[in-house]
PDB file of C-alpha atoms in Angstrom:
ATOM      1  CA  UNK A   1     124.898 -12.463  57.876  1.00  0.00           C
ATOM      2  CA  UNK A   2     126.016 -10.076  60.601  1.00  0.00           C
ATOM      3  CA  UNK A   3     126.654  -7.307  58.055  1.00  0.00           C
ATOM      4  CA  UNK A   4     123.210  -7.836  56.517  1.00  0.00           C
ATOM      5  CA  UNK A   5     121.555  -7.599  59.945  1.00  0.00           C
ATOM      6  CA  UNK A   6     123.441  -4.401  60.808  1.00  0.00           C
ATOM      7  CA  UNK A   7     122.548  -2.912  57.408  1.00  0.00           C
ATOM      8  CA  UNK A   8     118.853  -3.665  57.909  1.00  0.00           C
ATOM      9  CA  UNK A   9     118.890  -2.077  61.378  1.00  0.00           C
ATOM     10  CA  UNK A  10     120.640   1.064  60.082  1.00  0.00           C
ATOM     11  CA  UNK A  11     118.198   1.415  57.181  1.00  0.00           C
ATOM     12  CA  UNK A  12     115.251   0.998  59.578  1.00  0.00           C
ATOM     13  CA  UNK A  13     116.634   3.623  62.002  1.00  0.00           C
ATOM     14  CA  UNK A  14     117.280   6.078  59.161  1.00  0.00           C
ATOM     15  CA  UNK A  15     113.726   5.607  57.850  1.00  0.00           C
ATOM     16  CA  UNK A  16     112.179   6.222  61.297  1.00  0.00           C
ATOM     17  CA  UNK A  17     114.386   9.275  61.833  1.00  0.00           C
ATOM     18  CA  UNK A  18     113.445  10.700  58.415  1.00  0.00           C
ATOM     19  CA  UNK A  19     109.731  10.083  59.047  1.00  0.00           C
ATOM     20  CA  UNK A  20     109.892  11.898  62.398  1.00  0.00           C
ATOM     21  CA  UNK A  21     111.761  14.804  60.856  1.00  0.00           C
ATOM     22  CA  UNK A  22     109.223  15.128  58.022  1.00  0.00           C
ATOM     23  CA  UNK A  23     106.270  15.117  60.435  1.00  0.00           C
ATOM     24  CA  UNK A  24     107.932  17.755  62.614  1.00  0.00           C
ATOM     25  CA  UNK A  25     108.707  19.955  59.619  1.00  0.00           C
ATOM     26  CA  UNK A  26     105.035  19.886  58.599  1.00  0.00           C
ATOM     27  CA  UNK A  27     103.904  20.709  62.160  1.00  0.00           C
ATOM     28  CA  UNK A  28     106.299  23.582  62.856  1.00  0.00           C
ATOM     29  CA  UNK A  29     104.565  26.779  61.764  1.00  0.00           C
ATOM     30  CA  UNK A  30     107.378  29.328  62.179  1.00  0.00           C
ATOM     31  CA  UNK A  31     109.735  30.773  64.748  1.00  0.00           C
ATOM     32  CA  UNK A  32     112.350  29.268  67.014  1.00  0.00           C
ATOM     33  CA  UNK A  33     111.750  25.869  68.606  1.00  0.00           C
ATOM     34  CA  UNK A  34     108.587  25.250  66.611  1.00  0.00           C
ATOM     35  CA  UNK A  35     106.649  28.160  68.042  1.00  0.00           C
ATOM     36  CA  UNK A  36     105.141  31.293  66.665  1.00  0.00           C
ATOM     37  CA  UNK A  37     107.117  34.308  67.834  1.00  0.00           C
ATOM     38  CA  UNK A  38     105.465  36.783  70.200  1.00  0.00           C
ATOM     39  CA  UNK A  39     105.131  39.257  67.321  1.00  0.00           C
ATOM     40  CA  UNK A  40     103.657  36.672  64.939  1.00  0.00           C
ATOM     41  CA  UNK A  41     101.136  35.350  67.481  1.00  0.00           C
ATOM     42  CA  UNK A  42      99.887  38.821  68.398  1.00  0.00           C
ATOM     43  CA  UNK A  43      98.136  38.881  65.009  1.00  0.00           C
ATOM     44  CA  UNK A  44      95.856  36.050  66.241  1.00  0.00           C
ATOM     45  CA  UNK A  45      95.096  37.928  69.477  1.00  0.00           C
ATOM     46  CA  UNK A  46      94.242  41.121  67.586  1.00  0.00           C
ATOM     47  CA  UNK A  47      91.951  39.199  65.234  1.00  0.00           C
ATOM     48  CA  UNK A  48      90.007  37.955  68.277  1.00  0.00           C
ATOM     49  CA  UNK A  49      89.950  41.310  70.112  1.00  0.00           C
ATOM     50  CA  UNK A  50      90.880  44.394  68.114  1.00  0.00           C
ATOM     51  CA  UNK A  51      92.594  47.220  69.940  1.00  0.00           C
ATOM     52  CA  UNK A  52      95.976  48.264  71.301  1.00  0.00           C
ATOM     53  CA  UNK A  53      98.300  45.753  72.988  1.00  0.00           C
ATOM     54  CA  UNK A  54      99.346  47.277  76.314  1.00  0.00           C
ATOM     55  CA  UNK A  55     101.149  44.271  77.824  1.00  0.00           C
ATOM     56  CA  UNK A  56     102.553  40.913  76.744  1.00  0.00           C
ATOM     57  CA  UNK A  57     103.484  37.942  78.908  1.00  0.00           C
ATOM     58  CA  UNK A  58     104.525  34.324  78.354  1.00  0.00           C
ATOM     59  CA  UNK A  59     103.324  31.473  80.572  1.00  0.00           C
ATOM     60  CA  UNK A  60     103.462  27.695  80.588  1.00  0.00           C
ATOM     61  CA  UNK A  61     100.885  25.091  81.633  1.00  0.00           C
ATOM     62  CA  UNK A  62     101.227  21.299  81.234  1.00  0.00           C
ATOM     63  CA  UNK A  63     104.334  21.802  79.055  1.00  0.00           C
ATOM     64  CA  UNK A  64     102.383  24.082  76.704  1.00  0.00           C
ATOM     65  CA  UNK A  65     103.549  27.623  76.096  1.00  0.00           C
ATOM     66  CA  UNK A  66     101.046  30.482  75.844  1.00  0.00           C
ATOM     67  CA  UNK A  67     101.369  34.157  75.018  1.00  0.00           C
ATOM     68  CA  UNK A  68      99.143  36.437  77.092  1.00  0.00           C
ATOM     69  CA  UNK A  69      98.239  39.737  75.445  1.00  0.00           C
ATOM     70  CA  UNK A  70      96.487  42.499  77.362  1.00  0.00           C
ATOM     71  CA  UNK A  71      94.480  44.507  74.836  1.00  0.00           C
ATOM     72  CA  UNK A  72      92.695  47.825  75.368  1.00  0.00           C
ATOM     73  CA  UNK A  73      89.820  48.462  72.992  1.00  0.00           C
ATOM     74  CA  UNK A  74      88.903  51.984  71.805  1.00  0.00           C
ATOM     75  CA  UNK A  75      85.940  51.979  74.260  1.00  0.00           C
ATOM     76  CA  UNK A  76      88.488  51.499  77.134  1.00  0.00           C
ATOM     77  CA  UNK A  77      87.479  47.871  77.811  1.00  0.00           C
ATOM     78  CA  UNK A  78      90.504  45.682  78.615  1.00  0.00           C
ATOM     79  CA  UNK A  79      90.782  42.002  77.664  1.00  0.00           C
ATOM     80  CA  UNK A  80      93.411  39.294  78.226  1.00  0.00           C
ATOM     81  CA  UNK A  81      93.817  37.040  75.200  1.00  0.00           C
ATOM     82  CA  UNK A  82      95.874  33.841  75.589  1.00  0.00           C
ATOM     83  CA  UNK A  83      97.300  32.327  72.393  1.00  0.00           C
ATOM     84  CA  UNK A  84      98.824  28.835  72.128  1.00  0.00           C
ATOM     85  CA  UNK A  85     102.429  29.488  71.047  1.00  0.00           C
ATOM     86  CA  UNK A  86     102.631  26.353  68.878  1.00  0.00           C
ATOM     87  CA  UNK A  87      99.253  26.263  67.119  1.00  0.00           C
ATOM     88  CA  UNK A  88      98.332  29.957  67.166  1.00  0.00           C
ATOM     89  CA  UNK A  89      94.852  29.072  68.455  1.00  0.00           C
ATOM     90  CA  UNK A  90      93.076  31.273  70.988  1.00  0.00           C
ATOM     91  CA  UNK A  91      93.180  29.429  74.329  1.00  0.00           C
ATOM     92  CA  UNK A  92      90.932  31.799  76.262  1.00  0.00           C
ATOM     93  CA  UNK A  93      89.689  35.361  76.422  1.00  0.00           C
ATOM     94  CA  UNK A  94      89.245  36.969  79.823  1.00  0.00           C
ATOM     95  CA  UNK A  95      87.913  40.384  80.789  1.00  0.00           C
ATOM     96  CA  UNK A  96      89.878  42.736  83.023  1.00  0.00           C
ATOM     97  CA  UNK A  97      87.584  45.727  82.612  1.00  0.00           C
ATOM     98  CA  UNK A  98      84.361  46.248  80.676  1.00  0.00           C
ATOM     99  CA  UNK A  99      83.266  49.799  79.815  1.00  0.00           C
ATOM    100  CA  UNK A 100      79.654  50.915  80.180  1.00  0.00           C
ATOM    101  CA  UNK A 101      78.952  50.666  76.441  1.00  0.00           C
ATOM    102  CA  UNK A 102      81.406  48.010  75.286  1.00  0.00           C
ATOM    103  CA  UNK A 103      82.095  47.170  71.662  1.00  0.00           C
ATOM    104  CA  UNK A 104      82.061  43.378  71.887  1.00  0.00           C
ATOM    105  CA  UNK A 105      84.864  41.288  70.359  1.00  0.00           C
ATOM    106  CA  UNK A 106      84.424  38.997  67.345  1.00  0.00           C
ATOM    107  CA  UNK A 107      82.788  35.663  68.139  1.00  0.00           C
ATOM    108  CA  UNK A 108      80.360  36.924  70.787  1.00  0.00           C
ATOM    109  CA  UNK A 109      76.929  35.392  70.287  1.00  0.00           C
ATOM    110  CA  UNK A 110      73.782  37.457  69.892  1.00  0.00           C
ATOM    111  CA  UNK A 111      71.972  38.414  73.117  1.00  0.00           C
ATOM    112  CA  UNK A 112      68.727  36.896  71.797  1.00  0.00           C
ATOM    113  CA  UNK A 113      70.457  33.554  71.168  1.00  0.00           C
ATOM    114  CA  UNK A 114      71.896  33.620  74.694  1.00  0.00           C
ATOM    115  CA  UNK A 115      68.412  34.415  76.011  1.00  0.00           C
ATOM    116  CA  UNK A 116      66.961  31.352  74.279  1.00  0.00           C
ATOM    117  CA  UNK A 117      69.700  29.250  75.881  1.00  0.00           C
ATOM    118  CA  UNK A 118      68.854  30.690  79.316  1.00  0.00           C
ATOM    119  CA  UNK A 119      65.105  30.161  78.830  1.00  0.00           C
ATOM    120  CA  UNK A 120      65.449  26.539  77.735  1.00  0.00           C
ATOM    121  CA  UNK A 121      67.821  25.762  80.618  1.00  0.00           C
ATOM    122  CA  UNK A 122      65.443  27.344  83.149  1.00  0.00           C
ATOM    123  CA  UNK A 123      62.470  25.496  81.641  1.00  0.00           C
ATOM    124  CA  UNK A 124      64.312  22.211  82.107  1.00  0.00           C
ATOM    125  CA  UNK A 125      65.954  22.801  85.511  1.00  0.00           C
ATOM    126  CA  UNK A 126      63.685  25.276  87.270  1.00  0.00           C
ATOM    127  CA  UNK A 127      60.605  24.586  89.353  1.00  0.00           C
ATOM    128  CA  UNK A 128      57.113  25.545  88.309  1.00  0.00           C
ATOM    129  CA  UNK A 129      54.843  24.692  85.422  1.00  0.00           C
ATOM    130  CA  UNK A 130      54.798  28.071  83.704  1.00  0.00           C
ATOM    131  CA  UNK A 131      57.176  28.995  80.916  1.00  0.00           C
ATOM    132  CA  UNK A 132      60.071  31.161  82.083  1.00  0.00           C
ATOM    133  CA  UNK A 133      60.187  34.799  80.970  1.00  0.00           C
ATOM    134  CA  UNK A 134      63.205  37.076  80.800  1.00  0.00           C
ATOM    135  CA  UNK A 135      62.958  39.859  83.370  1.00  0.00           C
ATOM    136  CA  UNK A 136      66.349  41.406  82.553  1.00  0.00           C
ATOM    137  CA  UNK A 137      69.525  40.578  80.674  1.00  0.00           C
ATOM    138  CA  UNK A 138      72.831  42.336  80.183  1.00  0.00           C
ATOM    139  CA  UNK A 139      76.411  41.692  79.171  1.00  0.00           C
ATOM    140  CA  UNK A 140      78.788  41.355  82.097  1.00  0.00           C
ATOM    141  CA  UNK A 141      81.740  39.594  83.665  1.00  0.00           C
ATOM    142  CA  UNK A 142      81.626  36.309  85.575  1.00  0.00           C
ATOM    143  CA  UNK A 143      84.875  34.722  86.773  1.00  0.00           C
ATOM    144  CA  UNK A 144      86.766  37.007  84.333  1.00  0.00           C
ATOM    145  CA  UNK A 145      84.731  35.652  81.403  1.00  0.00           C
ATOM    146  CA  UNK A 146      82.416  37.641  79.162  1.00  0.00           C
ATOM    147  CA  UNK A 147      78.844  36.494  79.864  1.00  0.00           C
ATOM    148  CA  UNK A 148      75.202  37.410  79.509  1.00  0.00           C
ATOM    149  CA  UNK A 149      73.549  37.695  82.926  1.00  0.00           C
ATOM    150  CA  UNK A 150      69.793  36.996  82.812  1.00  0.00           C
ATOM    151  CA  UNK A 151      67.142  37.171  85.518  1.00  0.00           C
ATOM    152  CA  UNK A 152      64.120  34.997  84.684  1.00  0.00           C
ATOM    153  CA  UNK A 153      60.699  34.631  86.240  1.00  0.00           C
ATOM    154  CA  UNK A 154      58.981  31.255  86.180  1.00  0.00           C
ATOM    155  CA  UNK A 155      55.704  31.342  88.058  1.00  0.00           C
ATOM    156  CA  UNK A 156      56.491  32.033  91.709  1.00  0.00           C
ATOM    157  CA  UNK A 157      60.202  31.428  91.189  1.00  0.00           C
ATOM    158  CA  UNK A 158      62.972  33.766  90.026  1.00  0.00           C
ATOM    159  CA  UNK A 159      66.264  32.516  88.610  1.00  0.00           C
ATOM    160  CA  UNK A 160      69.608  33.953  87.620  1.00  0.00           C
ATOM    161  CA  UNK A 161      71.144  32.310  84.559  1.00  0.00           C
ATOM    162  CA  UNK A 162      74.648  33.188  83.406  1.00  0.00           C
ATOM    163  CA  UNK A 163      75.396  32.275  79.786  1.00  0.00           C
ATOM    164  CA  UNK A 164      78.897  32.268  78.247  1.00  0.00           C
ATOM    165  CA  UNK A 165      78.985  35.035  75.629  1.00  0.00           C
ATOM    166  CA  UNK A 166      81.108  32.987  73.213  1.00  0.00           C
ATOM    167  CA  UNK A 167      79.730  29.449  73.448  1.00  0.00           C
ATOM    168  CA  UNK A 168      76.135  30.010  74.606  1.00  0.00           C
ATOM    169  CA  UNK A 169      76.544  27.408  77.363  1.00  0.00           C
ATOM    170  CA  UNK A 170      75.057  28.028  80.792  1.00  0.00           C
ATOM    171  CA  UNK A 171      77.843  28.655  83.316  1.00  0.00           C
ATOM    172  CA  UNK A 172      75.713  29.292  86.412  1.00  0.00           C
ATOM    173  CA  UNK A 173      72.102  28.720  87.429  1.00  0.00           C
ATOM    174  CA  UNK A 174      70.666  29.777  90.776  1.00  0.00           C
ATOM    175  CA  UNK A 175      67.309  30.519  92.324  1.00  0.00           C
ATOM    176  CA  UNK A 176      66.852  34.027  93.678  1.00  0.00           C
ATOM    177  CA  UNK A 177      64.459  35.128  96.383  1.00  0.00           C
ATOM    178  CA  UNK A 178      61.516  36.972  94.862  1.00  0.00           C
TER     179      UNK A 178
END
């Protein structure tokens, strides 16, 4: 009876160990310790923002490892692209410098779409009965993120609406003095 019990326990432990190993083998993309190498992951960064890599760094947050690539585009704009070292997914894209006539990276939404987002947000949150109208709008940087910066008029009120250039979500909304 004792031998049977020990045999069952050993078989159970071997099965659990094999199942864990199989799941890990499916999850591990490439590279040492289940991570993409710095060279392999740079492909993902360059797909998001094409240009020349001028600096590479590795950082960790909440036990996750990220590769930070500083990329200079041909128009001299400089972006930081953070790539998750395990999944290869883009974690975030930040702007260090934006040239006067930037060539925008892949995934940036159309200015008109961002304008619609700003108008609908101002119509809902702003004061006044009139429909808001775009006074000005341009691509810019807000908290190191690429954004569209709109100034809207709504009756007697003027608003500044900052829209994320990748997601189209409003990041900031404030009333300006007219």
